[in-house]
PDB file of C-alpha atoms in Angstrom:
ATOM      1  CA  MET A   1       0.000   0.000   0.000  1.00 48.00           C
ATOM      2  CA  ILE A   2       2.807   2.373   0.947  1.00 49.00           C
ATOM      3  CA  TYR A   3       4.605   1.513  -2.264  1.00 49.00           C
ATOM      4  CA  ARG A   4       1.481   2.298  -4.312  1.00 52.00           C
ATOM      5  CA  VAL A   5       1.063   5.637  -2.523  1.00 48.00           C
ATOM      6  CA  LYS A   6       4.677   6.532  -3.268  1.00 50.00           C
ATOM      7  CA  PHE A   7       4.184   5.744  -6.938  1.00 47.00           C
ATOM      8  CA  LEU A   8       0.979   7.751  -7.156  1.00 46.00           C
ATOM      9  CA  SER A   9       2.741  10.634  -5.419  1.00 48.00           C
ATOM     10  CA  LEU A  10       5.548  10.490  -7.966  1.00 46.00           C
ATOM     11  CA  ILE A  11       3.087  10.587 -10.856  1.00 44.00           C
ATOM     12  CA  ALA A  12       1.310  13.521  -9.230  1.00 44.00           C
ATOM     13  CA  VAL A  13       4.600  15.395  -8.925  1.00 42.00           C
ATOM     14  CA  LEU A  14       5.393  14.706 -12.571  1.00 45.00           C
ATOM     15  CA  VAL A  15       2.024  16.086 -13.595  1.00 42.00           C
ATOM     16  CA  VAL A  16       2.607  19.250 -11.584  1.00 40.00           C
ATOM     17  CA  LEU A  17       6.135  19.681 -12.896  1.00 42.00           C
ATOM     18  CA  SER A  18       5.008  19.117 -16.454  1.00 45.00           C
ATOM     19  CA  GLY A  19       3.103  22.436 -16.574  1.00 44.00           C
ATOM     20  CA  CYS A  20       3.089  23.028 -20.286  1.00 49.00           C
ATOM     21  CA  VAL A  21       4.545  19.624 -21.075  1.00 56.00           C
ATOM     22  CA  THR A  22       2.343  17.161 -22.907  1.00 52.00           C
ATOM     23  CA  ALA A  23       2.713  13.449 -23.434  1.00 50.00           C
ATOM     24  CA  PRO A  24       0.438  10.883 -25.061  1.00 49.00           C
ATOM     25  CA  LYS A  25      -0.850   7.794 -23.250  1.00 50.00           C
ATOM     26  CA  ASP A  26       0.265   4.430 -24.530  1.00 52.00           C
ATOM     27  CA  GLN A  27      -1.067   0.900 -24.464  1.00 55.00           C
ATOM     28  CA  ALA A  28      -0.754  -1.520 -21.564  1.00 61.00           C
ATOM     29  CA  THR A  29       2.507  -3.455 -21.376  1.00 82.00           C
ATOM     30  CA  ASN A  30       2.829  -7.228 -21.406  1.00 91.00           C
ATOM     31  CA  TYR A  31       5.441  -8.346 -18.855  1.00 95.00           C
ATOM     32  CA  GLU A  32       5.321 -12.086 -19.570  1.00 94.00           C
ATOM     33  CA  LYS A  33       8.687 -12.246 -21.390  1.00 95.00           C
ATOM     34  CA  PHE A  34      10.254  -9.731 -19.011  1.00 96.00           C
ATOM     35  CA  ARG A  35       9.379 -11.827 -15.948  1.00 94.00           C
ATOM     36  CA  ALA A  36      10.522 -15.028 -17.620  1.00 94.00           C
ATOM     37  CA  THR A  37      13.938 -13.425 -18.200  1.00 94.00           C
ATOM     38  CA  ASN A  38      14.109 -11.946 -14.674  1.00 94.00           C
ATOM     39  CA  PRO A  39      16.985  -9.521 -15.438  1.00 96.00           C
ATOM     40  CA  ARG A  40      19.392  -8.354 -12.736  1.00 96.00           C
ATOM     41  CA  SER A  41      21.399  -5.914 -14.841  1.00 96.00           C
ATOM     42  CA  MET A  42      20.977  -3.813 -17.971  1.00 96.00           C
ATOM     43  CA  LEU A  43      23.398  -2.849 -20.690  1.00 97.00           C
ATOM     44  CA  ILE A  44      22.587   0.513 -22.302  1.00 97.00           C
ATOM     45  CA  VAL A  45      24.246   0.695 -25.695  1.00 96.00           C
ATOM     46  CA  PRO A  46      25.035   3.994 -27.509  1.00 95.00           C
ATOM     47  CA  VAL A  47      21.920   5.929 -28.498  1.00 97.00           C
ATOM     48  CA  VAL A  48      20.815   6.260 -32.117  1.00 97.00           C
ATOM     49  CA  ASN A  49      20.240   9.886 -33.005  1.00 97.00           C
ATOM     50  CA  ARG A  50      17.553  10.685 -35.566  1.00 97.00           C
ATOM     51  CA  SER A  51      17.335  14.336 -34.508  1.00 96.00           C
ATOM     52  CA  VAL A  52      19.225  17.272 -36.010  1.00 92.00           C
ATOM     53  CA  ASP A  53      21.178  17.937 -32.788  1.00 93.00           C
ATOM     54  CA  VAL A  54      24.506  16.095 -32.946  1.00 94.00           C
ATOM     55  CA  ASP A  55      25.060  16.545 -29.196  1.00 93.00           C
ATOM     56  CA  ALA A  56      21.732  14.999 -28.173  1.00 96.00           C
ATOM     57  CA  PRO A  57      23.027  11.408 -27.561  1.00 95.00           C
ATOM     58  CA  ASP A  58      25.768  12.493 -25.160  1.00 93.00           C
ATOM     59  CA  TYR A  59      23.412  14.757 -23.207  1.00 94.00           C
ATOM     60  CA  PHE A  60      20.752  12.057 -23.083  1.00 96.00           C
ATOM     61  CA  LEU A  61      23.120   9.307 -21.939  1.00 94.00           C
ATOM     62  CA  SER A  62      23.880  11.350 -18.817  1.00 94.00           C
ATOM     63  CA  THR A  63      20.196  11.093 -17.799  1.00 96.00           C
ATOM     64  CA  ILE A  64      19.307   7.433 -18.286  1.00 97.00           C
ATOM     65  CA  SER A  65      21.415   5.404 -15.832  1.00 97.00           C
ATOM     66  CA  ARG A  66      20.015   6.826 -12.600  1.00 97.00           C
ATOM     67  CA  PRO A  67      16.294   6.001 -13.058  1.00 97.00           C
ATOM     68  CA  ILE A  68      17.077   2.429 -14.118  1.00 98.00           C
ATOM     69  CA  ALA A  69      19.436   1.974 -11.166  1.00 98.00           C
ATOM     70  CA  GLU A  70      16.768   3.389  -8.863  1.00 97.00           C
ATOM     71  CA  ARG A  71      14.405   0.669 -10.094  1.00 98.00           C
ATOM     72  CA  GLY A  72      16.868  -1.867  -8.714  1.00 98.00           C
ATOM     73  CA  TYR A  73      19.057  -2.921 -11.648  1.00 98.00           C
ATOM     74  CA  TYR A  74      22.799  -2.823 -12.051  1.00 97.00           C
ATOM     75  CA  VAL A  75      23.588  -0.532 -14.978  1.00 97.00           C
ATOM     76  CA  PHE A  76      26.842  -0.942 -16.850  1.00 97.00           C
ATOM     77  CA  PRO A  77      28.617   2.478 -16.907  1.00 96.00           C
ATOM     78  CA  VAL A  78      27.379   4.050 -20.131  1.00 95.00           C
ATOM     79  CA  ASN A  79      30.555   5.942 -20.989  1.00 93.00           C
ATOM     80  CA  LEU A  80      32.699   2.848 -20.414  1.00 94.00           C
ATOM     81  CA  VAL A  81      30.329   0.823 -22.622  1.00 95.00           C
ATOM     82  CA  LYS A  82      30.615   3.425 -25.361  1.00 92.00           C
ATOM     83  CA  ARG A  83      34.422   3.414 -25.146  1.00 93.00           C
ATOM     84  CA  VAL A  84      34.691  -0.387 -25.214  1.00 92.00           C
ATOM     85  CA  MET A  85      32.408  -0.579 -28.236  1.00 92.00           C
ATOM     86  CA  GLU A  86      34.456   2.031 -30.060  1.00 91.00           C
ATOM     87  CA  ASP A  87      37.596  -0.044 -29.377  1.00 91.00           C
ATOM     88  CA  ASP A  88      35.718  -3.081 -30.705  1.00 87.00           C
ATOM     89  CA  GLY A  89      34.943  -1.316 -33.996  1.00 89.00           C
ATOM     90  CA  LEU A  90      31.390  -0.393 -32.996  1.00 89.00           C
ATOM     91  CA  GLY A  91      31.770   3.363 -32.820  1.00 87.00           C
ATOM     92  CA  ASP A  92      28.625   4.048 -34.829  1.00 93.00           C
ATOM     93  CA  ALA A  93      25.358   3.749 -32.860  1.00 95.00           C
ATOM     94  CA  ASP A  94      23.413   2.644 -35.949  1.00 95.00           C
ATOM     95  CA  MET A  95      25.911  -0.192 -36.370  1.00 93.00           C
ATOM     96  CA  VAL A  96      25.472  -1.169 -32.713  1.00 94.00           C
ATOM     97  CA  HIS A  97      21.685  -1.253 -33.032  1.00 96.00           C
ATOM     98  CA  ALA A  98      21.958  -3.333 -36.219  1.00 94.00           C
ATOM     99  CA  ASN A  99      23.986  -5.970 -34.369  1.00 92.00           C
ATOM    100  CA  SER A 100      22.279  -8.786 -32.489  1.00 94.00           C
ATOM    101  CA  PRO A 101      21.543  -8.288 -28.780  1.00 96.00           C
ATOM    102  CA  GLN A 102      23.310 -11.580 -28.164  1.00 96.00           C
ATOM    103  CA  ARG A 103      26.612 -10.189 -29.450  1.00 93.00           C
ATOM    104  CA  MET A 104      26.251  -6.985 -27.447  1.00 93.00           C
ATOM    105  CA  ALA A 105      25.476  -8.935 -24.283  1.00 95.00           C
ATOM    106  CA  GLN A 106      28.351 -11.348 -24.881  1.00 93.00           C
ATOM    107  CA  ILE A 107      30.929  -8.528 -25.021  1.00 91.00           C
ATOM    108  CA  PHE A 108      30.053  -7.432 -21.478  1.00 93.00           C
ATOM    109  CA  GLY A 109      28.621 -10.603 -19.991  1.00 93.00           C
ATOM    110  CA  ALA A 110      25.348  -8.724 -19.706  1.00 93.00           C
ATOM    111  CA  GLU A 111      21.723  -9.849 -19.535  1.00 93.00           C
ATOM    112  CA  PRO A 112      19.207  -7.682 -21.453  1.00 97.00           C
ATOM    113  CA  VAL A 113      20.319  -4.853 -23.714  1.00 97.00           C
ATOM    114  CA  MET A 114      18.601  -1.467 -23.736  1.00 98.00           C
ATOM    115  CA  TYR A 115      18.359   0.207 -27.147  1.00 98.00           C
ATOM    116  CA  ILE A 116      17.259   3.849 -27.226  1.00 98.00           C
ATOM    117  CA  ALA A 117      16.603   6.076 -30.228  1.00 98.00           C
ATOM    118  CA  ILE A 118      16.186   9.846 -30.157  1.00 98.00           C
ATOM    119  CA  ASN A 119      13.568  10.684 -32.766  1.00 97.00           C
ATOM    120  CA  ARG A 120      13.231  14.372 -31.868  1.00 96.00           C
ATOM    121  CA  TRP A 121      15.370  16.786 -29.857  1.00 96.00           C
ATOM    122  CA  ASP A 122      14.485  20.204 -31.240  1.00 93.00           C
ATOM    123  CA  ALA A 123      12.982  23.606 -30.558  1.00 90.00           C
ATOM    124  CA  LYS A 124      10.494  25.262 -32.913  1.00 86.00           C
ATOM    125  CA  TYR A 125      10.298  29.050 -32.678  1.00 78.00           C
ATOM    126  CA  MET A 126       6.942  30.743 -33.432  1.00 73.00           C
ATOM    127  CA  VAL A 127       7.485  34.413 -32.360  1.00 65.00           C
ATOM    128  CA  LEU A 128       5.241  34.326 -29.270  1.00 68.00           C
ATOM    129  CA  SER A 129       6.059  30.776 -28.298  1.00 77.00           C
ATOM    130  CA  THR A 130       8.760  28.171 -28.664  1.00 83.00           C
ATOM    131  CA  GLN A 131       7.968  24.472 -28.532  1.00 88.00           C
ATOM    132  CA  THR A 132      10.798  22.244 -27.344  1.00 91.00           C
ATOM    133  CA  THR A 133      10.214  18.579 -28.170  1.00 94.00           C
ATOM    134  CA  VAL A 134      11.935  15.407 -27.043  1.00 96.00           C
ATOM    135  CA  GLU A 135      10.823  12.069 -28.494  1.00 97.00           C
ATOM    136  CA  LEU A 136      12.485   8.871 -27.298  1.00 98.00           C
ATOM    137  CA  VAL A 137      11.962   5.191 -28.090  1.00 98.00           C
ATOM    138  CA  TYR A 138      13.147   2.584 -25.561  1.00 98.00           C
ATOM    139  CA  SER A 139      13.492  -1.113 -26.406  1.00 97.00           C
ATOM    140  CA  LEU A 140      14.830  -3.739 -23.989  1.00 97.00           C
ATOM    141  CA  LYS A 141      15.917  -6.985 -25.687  1.00 97.00           C
ATOM    142  CA  SER A 142      17.036 -10.296 -24.267  1.00 97.00           C
ATOM    143  CA  GLY A 143      20.765 -10.938 -24.529  1.00 96.00           C
ATOM    144  CA  ILE A 144      19.994 -14.653 -24.870  1.00 95.00           C
ATOM    145  CA  THR A 145      17.070 -14.932 -27.285  1.00 95.00           C
ATOM    146  CA  GLY A 146      17.095 -11.445 -28.842  1.00 96.00           C
ATOM    147  CA  GLU A 147      13.378 -11.085 -28.099  1.00 96.00           C
ATOM    148  CA  GLU A 148      12.001  -7.700 -27.110  1.00 97.00           C
ATOM    149  CA  LEU A 149      11.117  -7.723 -23.403  1.00 97.00           C
ATOM    150  CA  TRP A 150       9.850  -4.172 -22.955  1.00 97.00           C
ATOM    151  CA  HIS A 151       9.081  -1.249 -25.240  1.00 96.00           C
ATOM    152  CA  LYS A 152       8.191   2.353 -24.525  1.00 96.00           C
ATOM    153  CA  LYS A 153       7.874   5.570 -26.498  1.00 96.00           C
ATOM    154  CA  GLU A 154       7.740   8.985 -24.878  1.00 97.00           C
ATOM    155  CA  THR A 155       7.097  12.341 -26.532  1.00 96.00           C
ATOM    156  CA  LEU A 156       7.242  15.461 -24.376  1.00 94.00           C
ATOM    157  CA  VAL A 157       6.624  19.012 -25.557  1.00 92.00           C
ATOM    158  CA  TYR A 158       7.490  22.058 -23.491  1.00 90.00           C
ATOM    159  CA  SER A 159       6.300  25.572 -24.284  1.00 84.00           C
ATOM    160  CA  PRO A 160       7.034  28.399 -21.805  1.00 76.00           C
ATOM    161  CA  GLN A 161       3.906  30.257 -20.768  1.00 69.00           C
ATOM    162  CA  GLY A 162       3.509  33.771 -19.439  1.00 60.00           C
ATOM    163  CA  ASN A 163       0.640  35.875 -18.178  1.00 60.00           C
ATOM    164  CA  SER A 164       2.296  39.264 -18.370  1.00 60.00           C
ATOM    165  CA  GLY A 165       1.366  40.143 -21.920  1.00 65.00           C
ATOM    166  CA  PHE A 166       2.790  40.177 -25.420  1.00 62.00           C
ATOM    167  CA  ILE A 167       6.321  41.317 -24.560  1.00 63.00           C
ATOM    168  CA  ALA A 168       6.740  38.747 -21.792  1.00 62.00           C
ATOM    169  CA  LEU A 169       5.588  35.973 -24.107  1.00 63.00           C
ATOM    170  CA  ALA A 170       7.991  37.089 -26.832  1.00 65.00           C
ATOM    171  CA  ILE A 171      10.919  37.250 -24.370  1.00 63.00           C
ATOM    172  CA  ALA A 172      10.105  33.839 -22.914  1.00 63.00           C
ATOM    173  CA  ALA A 173       9.902  32.341 -26.407  1.00 62.00           C
ATOM    174  CA  ALA A 174      13.210  33.924 -27.433  1.00 64.00           C
ATOM    175  CA  ILE A 175      14.970  32.663 -24.287  1.00 63.00           C
ATOM    176  CA  GLU A 176      13.676  29.138 -24.815  1.00 61.00           C
ATOM    177  CA  LYS A 177      14.760  29.240 -28.460  1.00 64.00           C
ATOM    178  CA  ALA A 178      18.252  30.448 -27.502  1.00 63.00           C
ATOM    179  CA  LYS A 179      18.657  27.775 -24.821  1.00 66.00           C
ATOM    180  CA  PRO A 180      16.099  24.956 -25.188  1.00 73.00           C
ATOM    181  CA  ASN A 181      15.207  23.161 -21.983  1.00 79.00           C
ATOM    182  CA  TYR A 182      16.128  19.651 -23.168  1.00 91.00           C
ATOM    183  CA  MET A 183      17.524  18.054 -20.017  1.00 92.00           C
ATOM    184  CA  PRO A 184      14.434  18.381 -17.781  1.00 92.00           C
ATOM    185  CA  LEU A 185      12.353  17.041 -20.664  1.00 93.00           C
ATOM    186  CA  ALA A 186      14.681  14.063 -21.112  1.00 95.00           C
ATOM    187  CA  GLN A 187      14.643  13.383 -17.364  1.00 96.00           C
ATOM    188  CA  GLN A 188      10.866  13.552 -17.277  1.00 95.00           C
ATOM    189  CA  ALA A 189      10.587  11.278 -20.332  1.00 96.00           C
ATOM    190  CA  ASN A 190      12.818   8.740 -18.568  1.00 97.00           C
ATOM    191  CA  ALA A 191      10.752   8.990 -15.391  1.00 97.00           C
ATOM    192  CA  GLN A 192       7.497   8.425 -17.270  1.00 95.00           C
ATOM    193  CA  ALA A 193       8.968   5.545 -19.238  1.00 97.00           C
ATOM    194  CA  ILE A 194      10.621   3.747 -16.326  1.00 97.00           C
ATOM    195  CA  TYR A 195       8.608   4.514 -13.168  1.00 96.00           C
ATOM    196  CA  GLN A 196       5.052   4.484 -14.498  1.00 94.00           C
ATOM    197  CA  ILE A 197       2.854   1.787 -12.955  1.00 94.00           C
ATOM    198  CA  GLY A 198       1.758  -0.784 -15.513  1.00 93.00           C
ATOM    199  CA  HIS A 199       4.087   0.529 -18.201  1.00 95.00           C
ATOM    200  CA  GLY A 200       7.535   1.058 -16.702  1.00 96.00           C
ATOM    201  CA  LEU A 201      10.098  -1.371 -15.363  1.00 97.00           C
ATOM    202  CA  PRO A 202       9.120  -3.687 -12.489  1.00 97.00           C
ATOM    203  CA  ALA A 203      11.365  -3.453  -9.445  1.00 97.00           C
ATOM    204  CA  GLY A 204      14.718  -5.156  -9.934  1.00 97.00           C
ATOM    205  CA  PRO A 205      16.692  -7.364  -7.512  1.00 97.00           C
ATOM    206  CA  TYR A 206      18.353  -4.395  -5.786  1.00 97.00           C
ATOM    207  CA  HIS A 207      15.016  -2.763  -4.940  1.00 97.00           C
ATOM    208  CA  SER A 208      12.991  -3.455  -1.797  1.00 97.00           C
ATOM    209  CA  GLN A 209       9.905  -4.228  -3.912  1.00 96.00           C
ATOM    210  CA  TYR A 210      11.610  -6.917  -5.999  1.00 97.00           C
ATOM    211  CA  LEU A 211       9.041  -9.640  -6.813  1.00 94.00           C
ATOM    212  CA  LYS A 212       6.518  -7.798  -4.601  1.00 95.00           C
ATOM    213  CA  ASP A 213       5.086  -5.481  -7.255  1.00 94.00           C
ATOM    214  CA  GLN A 214       3.642  -8.039  -9.650  1.00 90.00           C
ATOM    215  CA  SER A 215       0.123  -6.706  -9.103  1.00 92.00           C
ATOM    216  CA  LEU A 216       1.288  -3.338 -10.455  1.00 92.00           C
ATOM    217  CA  PHE A 217       3.114  -4.590 -13.542  1.00 92.00           C
TER     218      PHE A 217
END
């Protein structure tokens, strides 16, 4: 009961923090294959970037380890993984994603492999408003069978709002365009993808709710 209350509180906080952020609802998740695999660790391979911002993958990678670790899974250090793959001739993220999960897992002795693609990481300026959009696709695949165990897509849009008139709106839009607020959006996308009851990741072996949250996922 306490666990459920904590989760509901977290979702409530996310809703409040979102303000002008919007995100679509997705379909219920089937955890049958995930539970059969019972992962203890996760390998996050370099992120595929389909956006126009060449720096987006490096910024995003700095946000993803913590929420997965907080769900109770050991996370291989993402920068070390990236470096090892580069030394192994897998410096291109598209090449990594095209390889089999089994090979990726074998390199590190890992269990499932997390593939993430950045579809959008951009800011659209419209004089009185600027819309900053982050769209991410998460796919967790078995390092043994290659089957997909969990899938999630998150799209968040942030647009600064003001109630002080035309000039304030124009200034807020210009500031957001000059320095888009990507990191909070990425962090919120990760939180929605990973923590959400019924859609996120069930508690892992290093979490107090391990094997106790099956009614929620």
